[in-house]
Amino acid sequence: MRVVVSVFWMVAGTAWALEENSVDNLYDEHFPPLHPNCTQVASVNMERSLTDLLLLRIEVQLRELKQAEQASAGILREMVDILTDNKVSFTSREVSCPGNFRKFGDTCLYLAKETDLTWEAARVFCQDLGGDLAVFRDANAFAEALRYVKSSVAAKDTTAWVGGRDHLVEGEWRWVDGEDMPRGTPFWGDYNYVREPAQGAAANCAALYGPDGFLVHDGVCGSKYKPLCQIKLSRK
Ligand SMILES: [Ca+2]
């Protein structure tokens, strides 16, 4: 009898245990347990959303800044163009030569073909035009002046006054701007195979002598020749 009761309780206990396990499994299956970090996950997701929102705002602001920058760059470019045009305009205004003067490098030249004056009067004539009798800084400037004079006057016997003289000390030739006049080739010419200047104290003013290819000769200051006037565009 005791054996029968024990077996009964063992069978009943096992059945109850099996039934209990089965219920737990079903519950877990249909009601899975909450994740232990459930609250943390929600918080992380919220932070990500905020970060995304901030990134989006930053991106929009960057785009707006870029558009503003492009607009500003366009305006700046236009300003630079306008200033450049003004600079060119001012520069060209500075370097333009007045009236009948022709531009050669940084100077303007004008040969008054219809005018014959003494050296002093010729100088005043040029000064009244805002310049002075022409001087030549170097051989290139002299060559340019010769080309201009030769192209301006048809007559080879024309002579033109330039801004050089030796009236203070015989033989010491100076330009009207105070600089020493160069001597010899290619400036000075020859007369009857004699190197100019050759007339001593009788001739103290410099002229471009047409019959000698407009090379420089000493002339009598009271003679009347055509003024070769010059306006300097810079202080060089
Ligand atoms: Ca002389």
Coordinates of C-alpha atoms and ligand atoms in Angstrom, one line a residue:
M1 CA 0.0 0.0 0.0
R2 CA 2.9 2.4 0.9
V3 CA 4.5 1.6 -2.5
V4 CA 1.3 2.4 -4.4
V5 CA 1.0 5.8 -2.6
S6 CA 4.6 6.7 -3.4
V7 CA 4.2 5.9 -7.1
F8 CA 1.1 7.9 -7.2
W9 CA 2.8 11.0 -5.8
M10 CA 5.8 10.6 -8.1
V11 CA 3.5 10.4 -11.2
A12 CA 1.4 13.3 -10.0
G13 CA 4.5 15.4 -9.2
T14 CA 6.0 14.8 -12.6
A15 CA 2.8 15.6 -14.4
W16 CA 2.5 18.9 -12.5
A17 CA 6.1 19.8 -13.2
L18 CA 5.6 19.1 -16.9
E19 CA 2.5 21.2 -17.0
E20 CA 4.2 24.1 -15.2
N21 CA 7.2 24.1 -17.7
S22 CA 4.7 24.1 -20.6
V23 CA 2.9 27.2 -19.3
D24 CA 6.1 29.1 -18.8
N25 CA 7.2 28.5 -22.4
L26 CA 3.9 29.6 -23.8
Y27 CA 4.1 32.8 -21.7
D28 CA 7.6 33.6 -22.8
E29 CA 6.7 32.9 -26.3
H30 CA 3.7 35.3 -26.4
F31 CA 5.0 37.8 -23.9
P32 CA 8.8 38.1 -24.4
P33 CA 10.5 39.7 -21.5
L34 CA 11.4 43.4 -21.8
H35 CA 15.0 44.1 -22.8
P36 CA 17.0 45.0 -19.7
N37 CA 18.3 48.1 -21.5
C38 CA 14.9 49.1 -23.0
T39 CA 14.9 52.6 -21.4
Q40 CA 18.5 53.1 -22.5
V41 CA 17.7 52.1 -26.1
A42 CA 14.8 54.6 -26.3
S43 CA 17.1 57.3 -24.9
V44 CA 19.8 56.5 -27.5
N45 CA 17.3 56.6 -30.3
M46 CA 16.0 60.0 -29.2
E47 CA 19.6 61.3 -29.1
R48 CA 20.2 60.0 -32.6
S49 CA 17.1 61.8 -33.8
L50 CA 18.2 65.1 -32.2
T51 CA 21.7 64.7 -33.7
D52 CA 20.2 64.0 -37.1
L53 CA 18.0 67.1 -36.8
L54 CA 21.0 69.2 -35.7
L55 CA 23.1 67.9 -38.6
L56 CA 20.2 68.7 -41.0
R57 CA 20.0 72.2 -39.7
I58 CA 23.8 72.6 -40.0
E59 CA 23.7 71.3 -43.5
V60 CA 20.9 73.8 -44.4
Q61 CA 22.9 76.7 -42.8
L62 CA 26.0 75.6 -44.7
R63 CA 24.1 75.6 -47.9
E64 CA 22.7 79.1 -47.2
L65 CA 26.2 80.3 -46.3
K66 CA 27.6 78.8 -49.5
Q67 CA 24.9 80.5 -51.5
A68 CA 25.6 83.8 -49.7
E69 CA 29.3 83.3 -50.3
Q70 CA 28.7 82.7 -54.0
A71 CA 26.5 85.8 -54.2
S72 CA 29.2 87.9 -52.4
A73 CA 31.9 86.5 -54.6
G74 CA 29.8 87.6 -57.6
I75 CA 29.5 91.1 -56.2
L76 CA 33.2 91.2 -55.4
R77 CA 34.0 90.1 -58.9
E78 CA 31.8 92.9 -60.3
M79 CA 33.5 95.4 -58.0
V80 CA 36.9 94.2 -59.1
D81 CA 35.9 94.6 -62.7
I82 CA 34.6 98.1 -62.2
L83 CA 37.7 99.1 -60.3
T84 CA 39.9 97.6 -62.9
D85 CA 38.0 99.5 -65.6
N86 CA 38.4 102.7 -63.6
K87 CA 42.1 102.0 -63.2
V88 CA 42.6 101.4 -66.9
S89 CA 40.5 104.5 -67.6
F90 CA 42.6 106.6 -65.2
T91 CA 45.8 105.1 -66.4
S92 CA 45.0 105.8 -70.1
R93 CA 43.9 109.3 -69.1
E94 CA 47.3 109.8 -67.4
V95 CA 49.3 108.6 -70.3
S96 CA 47.3 110.3 -73.1
C97 CA 49.0 113.2 -74.8
P98 CA 47.3 116.5 -75.2
G99 CA 46.5 118.3 -78.5
N100 CA 48.8 117.5 -81.3
F101 CA 51.4 115.8 -79.1
R102 CA 52.2 112.2 -80.0
K103 CA 53.1 109.7 -77.4
F104 CA 56.5 108.0 -77.4
G105 CA 57.2 105.9 -74.3
D106 CA 56.7 108.0 -71.3
T107 CA 56.8 111.3 -73.2
C108 CA 54.8 113.3 -75.7
L109 CA 56.4 115.0 -78.6
Y110 CA 55.1 117.7 -80.9
L111 CA 57.0 119.3 -83.8
A112 CA 55.4 122.7 -84.6
K113 CA 55.9 122.5 -88.4
E114 CA 54.4 125.9 -89.2
T115 CA 56.4 127.8 -86.6
D116 CA 59.9 129.2 -86.8
L117 CA 61.3 130.8 -83.6
T118 CA 64.6 131.6 -81.9
W119 CA 65.7 129.0 -79.4
E120 CA 64.4 131.1 -76.4
A121 CA 61.1 131.9 -78.1
A122 CA 60.8 128.2 -79.1
R123 CA 61.3 127.2 -75.5
V124 CA 58.6 129.7 -74.3
F125 CA 56.3 128.3 -77.1
C126 CA 56.7 124.8 -75.7
Q127 CA 56.3 125.9 -72.1
D128 CA 53.0 127.6 -73.0
L129 CA 51.8 124.2 -74.2
G130 CA 52.7 122.7 -70.9
G131 CA 56.0 121.2 -71.8
D132 CA 59.5 122.3 -72.8
L133 CA 61.9 121.8 -75.6
A134 CA 62.6 118.1 -76.1
V135 CA 65.4 116.2 -74.3
F136 CA 66.4 112.6 -74.9
R137 CA 67.1 110.3 -71.9
D138 CA 68.8 107.7 -74.0
A139 CA 69.6 106.5 -77.6
N140 CA 66.2 104.8 -77.9
A141 CA 64.3 107.9 -77.0
F142 CA 66.4 109.8 -79.5
A143 CA 65.8 107.3 -82.2
E144 CA 62.0 107.5 -81.6
A145 CA 62.2 111.3 -81.8
L146 CA 64.1 111.1 -85.1
R147 CA 61.5 108.8 -86.6
Y148 CA 58.7 111.1 -85.5
V149 CA 60.5 114.2 -86.9
K150 CA 61.3 112.5 -90.2
S151 CA 57.7 111.3 -90.6
S152 CA 56.4 114.8 -89.7
V153 CA 58.3 116.9 -92.1
A154 CA 58.8 116.3 -95.8
A155 CA 61.6 118.9 -96.3
K156 CA 65.1 117.5 -95.4
D157 CA 66.4 121.1 -94.9
T158 CA 64.1 121.5 -91.9
T159 CA 65.8 122.2 -88.5
A160 CA 64.2 121.8 -85.1
W161 CA 65.3 123.2 -81.8
V162 CA 65.7 120.8 -78.9
G163 CA 66.3 121.5 -75.2
G164 CA 70.1 121.5 -75.0
R165 CA 72.7 124.3 -74.7
D166 CA 76.2 125.3 -73.6
H167 CA 75.5 128.9 -72.9
L168 CA 76.9 128.9 -69.3
V169 CA 80.3 127.3 -70.0
E170 CA 81.4 126.8 -73.6
G171 CA 81.5 123.1 -74.4
E172 CA 79.6 121.9 -71.4
W173 CA 76.3 120.9 -72.9
R174 CA 73.3 120.4 -70.7
W175 CA 69.7 119.6 -71.2
V176 CA 67.1 122.1 -70.0
D177 CA 66.3 119.7 -67.1
G178 CA 69.8 120.1 -65.8
E179 CA 71.2 116.7 -66.9
D180 CA 74.4 116.4 -68.9
M181 CA 73.8 116.0 -72.7
P182 CA 75.5 112.9 -74.1
R183 CA 78.2 113.6 -76.7
G184 CA 79.2 111.7 -79.8
T185 CA 77.2 108.9 -81.6
P186 CA 74.4 108.4 -82.0
F187 CA 73.3 111.9 -81.0
W188 CA 75.6 114.3 -82.6
G189 CA 76.2 114.5 -86.3
D190 CA 79.0 115.8 -88.6
Y191 CA 79.3 118.9 -90.7
N192 CA 81.9 118.8 -93.5
Y193 CA 83.4 115.7 -91.9
V194 CA 83.8 117.5 -88.6
R195 CA 82.2 116.1 -85.5
E196 CA 79.5 118.4 -83.9
P197 CA 79.4 120.6 -81.9
A198 CA 81.9 122.5 -83.9
Q199 CA 81.0 126.2 -83.9
G200 CA 82.3 127.1 -80.4
A201 CA 80.9 130.1 -78.6
A202 CA 79.1 131.3 -81.7
A203 CA 76.6 128.5 -81.4
N204 CA 75.2 127.5 -78.0
C205 CA 71.8 125.9 -78.7
A206 CA 71.1 122.4 -79.9
A207 CA 69.1 121.6 -83.0
L208 CA 68.1 118.6 -85.0
Y209 CA 69.7 119.4 -88.4
G210 CA 67.7 118.1 -91.3
P211 CA 70.5 118.0 -94.0
D212 CA 72.4 115.7 -91.6
G213 CA 69.5 113.3 -91.0
F214 CA 68.3 115.4 -88.1
L215 CA 71.3 114.5 -86.0
V216 CA 72.2 117.1 -83.3
H217 CA 74.2 120.2 -84.3
D218 CA 75.1 123.3 -82.4
G219 CA 73.1 126.3 -83.7
V220 CA 73.1 130.0 -83.3
C221 CA 70.5 130.6 -80.6
G222 CA 69.0 133.6 -82.5
S223 CA 68.3 131.6 -85.6
K224 CA 64.7 130.7 -86.2
Y225 CA 63.9 127.0 -86.3
K226 CA 60.9 124.8 -85.5
P227 CA 60.2 123.9 -81.9
L228 CA 60.3 120.2 -81.0
C229 CA 58.2 120.3 -77.8
Q230 CA 58.0 117.6 -75.2
I231 CA 55.7 116.8 -72.3
K232 CA 57.0 114.2 -69.8
L233 CA 54.4 111.8 -68.5
S234 CA 56.6 110.6 -65.6
R235 CA 59.6 111.9 -63.6
K236 CA 61.9 109.2 -65.0
Ligands
CA1 CA 78.8 126.5 -77.9

